[in-house]
Coordinates of C-alpha atoms in Angstrom, one line a residue:
M1 CA 100.9 116.0 225.7
P2 CA 103.8 118.0 224.5
K3 CA 103.3 120.8 222.0
N4 CA 104.3 120.6 218.3
L5 CA 108.1 121.3 218.1
W6 CA 107.7 123.4 214.9
G7 CA 104.8 125.3 216.3
G8 CA 102.8 124.7 213.1
G9 CA 102.0 122.3 210.3
G10 CA 105.4 121.9 208.7
P11 CA 109.1 122.5 209.0
P12 CA 110.5 126.0 209.0
G13 CA 111.4 127.6 205.6
G14 CA 115.1 126.9 205.8
A15 CA 114.7 123.2 206.4
P16 CA 115.8 120.8 203.6
A17 CA 113.1 119.3 201.2
P18 CA 111.9 115.9 201.8
A19 CA 113.9 113.0 200.3
H20 CA 111.2 112.1 197.7
A21 CA 111.2 115.7 196.5
Q22 CA 114.9 115.7 196.1
R23 CA 114.8 112.5 194.2
Q24 CA 112.2 113.9 191.8
S25 CA 114.2 117.0 191.2
L26 CA 117.4 115.0 190.4
A27 CA 115.5 112.7 188.0
D28 CA 114.2 115.7 186.1
R29 CA 117.7 117.1 185.8
V30 CA 119.1 113.8 184.6
G31 CA 116.2 113.5 182.1
S32 CA 116.9 116.9 180.8
L33 CA 120.6 116.1 180.4
E34 CA 119.8 112.9 178.6
Q35 CA 117.4 114.8 176.2
Q36 CA 120.2 117.2 175.5
M37 CA 122.6 114.4 174.8
Y38 CA 120.1 112.7 172.6
N39 CA 119.4 116.0 170.7
N40 CA 123.2 116.5 170.3
S41 CA 123.6 113.0 168.9
A42 CA 120.7 113.4 166.5
N43 CA 122.2 116.7 165.3
Q44 CA 125.5 115.1 164.8
D45 CA 123.9 112.3 162.8
L46 CA 122.1 114.9 160.7
L47 CA 125.3 116.8 160.1
N48 CA 127.0 113.5 159.0
Q49 CA 124.2 112.8 156.6
I50 CA 124.4 116.3 155.2
N51 CA 128.1 115.9 154.7
Q52 CA 127.6 112.6 152.9
L53 CA 125.0 114.1 150.7
R54 CA 127.3 117.0 149.8
Q55 CA 130.0 114.5 148.9
Q56 CA 127.5 112.6 146.7
V57 CA 126.4 115.8 145.0
T58 CA 130.0 116.7 144.3
S59 CA 130.7 113.3 142.9
L60 CA 127.6 113.4 140.7
Q61 CA 128.5 116.9 139.4
A62 CA 131.9 115.6 138.4
S63 CA 130.3 112.6 136.7
I64 CA 127.9 114.9 134.9
E65 CA 130.7 117.1 133.7
Q66 CA 132.7 114.1 132.4
L67 CA 129.6 112.8 130.6
Q68 CA 129.0 116.2 129.1
H69 CA 132.6 116.4 127.9
D70 CA 132.4 112.9 126.4
N71 CA 129.1 113.7 124.7
A72 CA 130.6 116.9 123.2
Q73 CA 133.6 114.9 121.9
L74 CA 131.3 112.3 120.4
K75 CA 129.2 115.0 118.7
Q76 CA 132.3 116.7 117.4
S77 CA 133.6 113.4 116.1
A78 CA 130.3 112.6 114.4
Q79 CA 130.2 116.1 112.9
D80 CA 133.7 115.7 111.6
Q81 CA 132.9 112.4 110.0
Y82 CA 129.7 113.9 108.5
L83 CA 131.5 116.9 107.0
D84 CA 134.3 114.7 105.7
L85 CA 131.9 112.3 104.1
D86 CA 129.8 115.1 102.8
S87 CA 132.8 116.8 101.3
R88 CA 134.0 113.6 99.6
L89 CA 130.5 113.0 98.2
N90 CA 130.3 116.5 96.9
R91 CA 133.7 116.1 95.2
L92 CA 132.4 112.8 93.6
E93 CA 129.2 114.4 92.5
G94 CA 130.9 117.5 91.2
G95 CA 133.5 115.3 89.4
S96 CA 130.8 113.6 87.4
A97 CA 130.2 116.9 85.5
A98 CA 133.9 117.4 84.6
P99 CA 135.3 114.6 82.5
A100 CA 139.0 114.5 82.0
L101 CA 139.4 114.1 78.3
P102 CA 138.6 116.9 75.9
A103 CA 135.6 116.7 73.5
V104 CA 135.8 117.1 69.8
P105 CA 136.0 120.8 69.2
A106 CA 133.0 122.5 67.5
S107 CA 135.2 123.6 64.6
A108 CA 136.5 120.1 63.7
P109 CA 135.7 119.0 60.2
K110 CA 132.8 116.6 59.8
A111 CA 133.8 113.0 59.6
P112 CA 132.3 110.7 56.9
A113 CA 129.5 108.4 58.0
A114 CA 131.9 105.4 58.2
S115 CA 134.1 107.1 60.8
A116 CA 131.2 108.1 63.0
K117 CA 132.1 105.6 65.7
P118 CA 135.8 106.8 66.1
A119 CA 134.5 110.4 66.3
A120 CA 132.2 109.4 69.1
A121 CA 135.0 107.8 71.0
A122 CA 137.0 111.1 70.9
T123 CA 134.7 112.5 73.6
S124 CA 135.2 111.9 77.3
E125 CA 131.9 110.2 77.9
R126 CA 130.8 106.9 76.4
P127 CA 128.8 106.9 73.2
P128 CA 125.1 106.8 74.0
S129 CA 123.6 103.3 74.5
V130 CA 119.9 102.8 74.4
H131 CA 118.4 99.4 75.1
G132 CA 114.8 98.9 73.9
D133 CA 114.2 102.6 73.3
P134 CA 113.1 103.8 69.9
G135 CA 115.4 105.8 67.6
S136 CA 118.1 105.3 65.2
L137 CA 121.7 104.9 66.4
A138 CA 123.1 106.7 63.3
V139 CA 124.9 109.8 64.5
T140 CA 124.7 112.9 62.2
G141 CA 127.5 115.4 62.2
D142 CA 125.2 118.3 63.0
E143 CA 123.7 116.7 66.1
R144 CA 127.1 115.6 67.4
T145 CA 128.6 119.1 66.9
S146 CA 125.7 120.8 68.6
Y147 CA 126.0 118.4 71.5
N148 CA 129.8 118.9 71.8
V149 CA 129.3 122.7 72.0
A150 CA 126.9 122.3 75.0
F151 CA 129.1 119.6 76.6
D152 CA 132.2 121.8 76.3
A153 CA 130.4 124.6 78.2
L154 CA 129.5 122.2 80.9
K155 CA 133.1 121.0 81.3
A156 CA 134.3 124.6 81.4
G157 CA 132.0 125.2 84.4
K158 CA 129.8 127.6 82.5
Y159 CA 126.6 126.0 83.8
D160 CA 124.2 128.7 82.9
D161 CA 125.5 128.6 79.3
S162 CA 125.5 124.8 79.2
A163 CA 121.9 124.8 80.4
Q164 CA 120.8 127.1 77.6
L165 CA 122.8 125.2 75.0
F166 CA 121.4 121.8 76.1
L167 CA 117.9 123.3 75.9
S168 CA 118.6 124.5 72.4
F169 CA 120.0 121.1 71.5
L170 CA 116.8 119.3 72.8
E171 CA 114.6 121.7 70.8
L172 CA 116.6 120.9 67.6
Y173 CA 116.9 117.2 68.3
P174 CA 114.1 116.2 70.7
N175 CA 114.4 112.5 69.7
G176 CA 118.1 112.5 68.7
V177 CA 120.6 109.8 69.7
Y178 CA 122.1 112.2 72.2
A179 CA 118.8 113.4 73.7
P180 CA 119.1 111.2 76.8
N181 CA 122.6 112.4 77.5
A182 CA 121.5 116.0 76.9
L183 CA 118.7 115.6 79.4
Y184 CA 121.1 114.2 82.0
W185 CA 123.7 116.9 81.5
L186 CA 120.9 119.6 81.5
G187 CA 119.9 118.3 84.9
E188 CA 123.5 118.4 86.0
S189 CA 123.8 122.0 84.8
Y190 CA 120.8 123.0 87.0
Y191 CA 122.1 120.9 89.9
A192 CA 125.5 122.6 89.8
T193 CA 123.8 126.0 90.2
R194 CA 121.6 124.6 93.1
N195 CA 118.5 124.9 91.0
F196 CA 117.3 121.7 92.5
P197 CA 113.6 121.7 91.4
M198 CA 114.6 122.2 87.7
A199 CA 117.3 119.6 88.1
E200 CA 114.9 117.0 89.5
S201 CA 112.5 117.8 86.6
Q202 CA 115.1 117.0 84.0
F203 CA 116.3 113.8 85.6
R204 CA 112.7 112.6 86.0
E205 CA 112.1 113.3 82.3
L206 CA 115.2 111.2 81.4
L207 CA 113.8 108.3 83.5
S208 CA 110.4 108.7 82.0
R209 CA 111.5 108.7 78.4
Y210 CA 114.6 106.5 78.6
P211 CA 114.2 104.1 81.6
T212 CA 116.8 101.6 80.2
H213 CA 119.4 104.1 79.2
D214 CA 122.9 103.9 80.6
K215 CA 122.4 107.1 82.5
A216 CA 119.1 106.0 84.2
A217 CA 120.9 104.9 87.4
G218 CA 122.7 108.2 87.7
G219 CA 119.5 110.0 86.8
L220 CA 117.6 108.3 89.7
L221 CA 120.5 109.0 92.0
K222 CA 120.3 112.7 91.0
V223 CA 116.6 112.8 91.6
G224 CA 117.3 111.7 95.2
L225 CA 120.1 114.3 95.6
S226 CA 117.9 117.0 94.1
Q227 CA 115.1 116.2 96.6
Y228 CA 117.6 116.4 99.4
G229 CA 118.8 119.8 98.1
E230 CA 115.1 120.9 98.1
G231 CA 114.8 119.9 101.8
K232 CA 112.6 116.8 101.0
V233 CA 114.7 114.6 103.3
D234 CA 112.2 111.7 103.7
Q235 CA 111.6 111.5 99.9
A236 CA 115.3 111.7 99.2
Q237 CA 116.0 108.8 101.5
Q238 CA 113.3 106.7 99.8
T239 CA 114.7 107.5 96.4
L240 CA 118.3 106.7 97.4
E241 CA 117.2 103.4 98.9
T242 CA 115.5 102.6 95.6
V243 CA 118.8 103.3 93.8
V244 CA 120.6 100.9 96.1
A245 CA 117.9 98.2 95.6
Q246 CA 117.4 98.7 91.9
Y247 CA 121.1 99.1 90.8
P248 CA 123.1 97.0 93.3
G249 CA 126.9 97.1 92.8
S250 CA 126.8 100.2 90.6
D251 CA 128.6 103.4 91.2
A252 CA 125.2 105.1 91.6
A253 CA 124.3 102.6 94.3
R254 CA 127.5 103.1 96.2
T255 CA 127.2 106.9 96.1
A256 CA 123.5 106.6 97.2
Q257 CA 124.6 104.4 100.1
D258 CA 127.3 106.9 101.1
R259 CA 124.8 109.7 100.9
L260 CA 122.3 107.8 103.0
Q261 CA 125.0 107.3 105.7
S262 CA 125.7 111.0 105.5
I263 CA 122.1 111.9 106.0
R264 CA 121.8 109.6 109.0
L265 CA 124.9 111.0 110.6
G266 CA 123.6 114.5 110.0
N267 CA 120.3 113.6 111.7
Q268 CA 122.1 112.2 114.7
I269 CA 124.1 115.3 115.4
R270 CA 121.2 117.7 115.1

């Protein structure tokens, strides 16, 4: 028998690998390349997604900025409306304490009893009218003169003086014909100096003693406004709503409705 040509159990070290080994090595290399390609593709998809997310974030930021800008404009508009309405209401409220026509001067001679009615008409406010409340409608010269002195101080904007004068008048004539009017204007004197608790007290006394007087509607309105000035917002709203319901169509009801709208606008922008 001939001897083994390689002289041993396998080919010499420099001989090529068997075919199946070569095929295995090639398959591994192809698999590795495919894995790399797959990884590259996955990375590219990830980069694309990141870029899309960045674009979405940029778009959302722009939308947020626009919304913030619109919201700021709406708030500014609401605040402007609130301030304008509040200013107009304050002018209306302040105007009620400054009638246009002059009152009868304190030094004017006393008119006879028969001319009492014309003398009352000379003042800038209507003569007192009480429906169902006790008291005589006869106007004495002394009471009218004392009342005019206090009322003149109020019209001149001397609110501290007018408050003292109306207090003195009410001490002298607690049940006089002009007592309801004096109570109302005493409350206005306190309200004008932002002494809201004292103002509320006087307006409540007016309502308690003379619930059917001509100034009852204005007195209830001022109770609500005084409460608002004291920071009692919920109570003020309830009182103003009562004015609207109890005196529909009146000047007091319209002012109360405007003030309610002003309060609601103020609450929205806070």
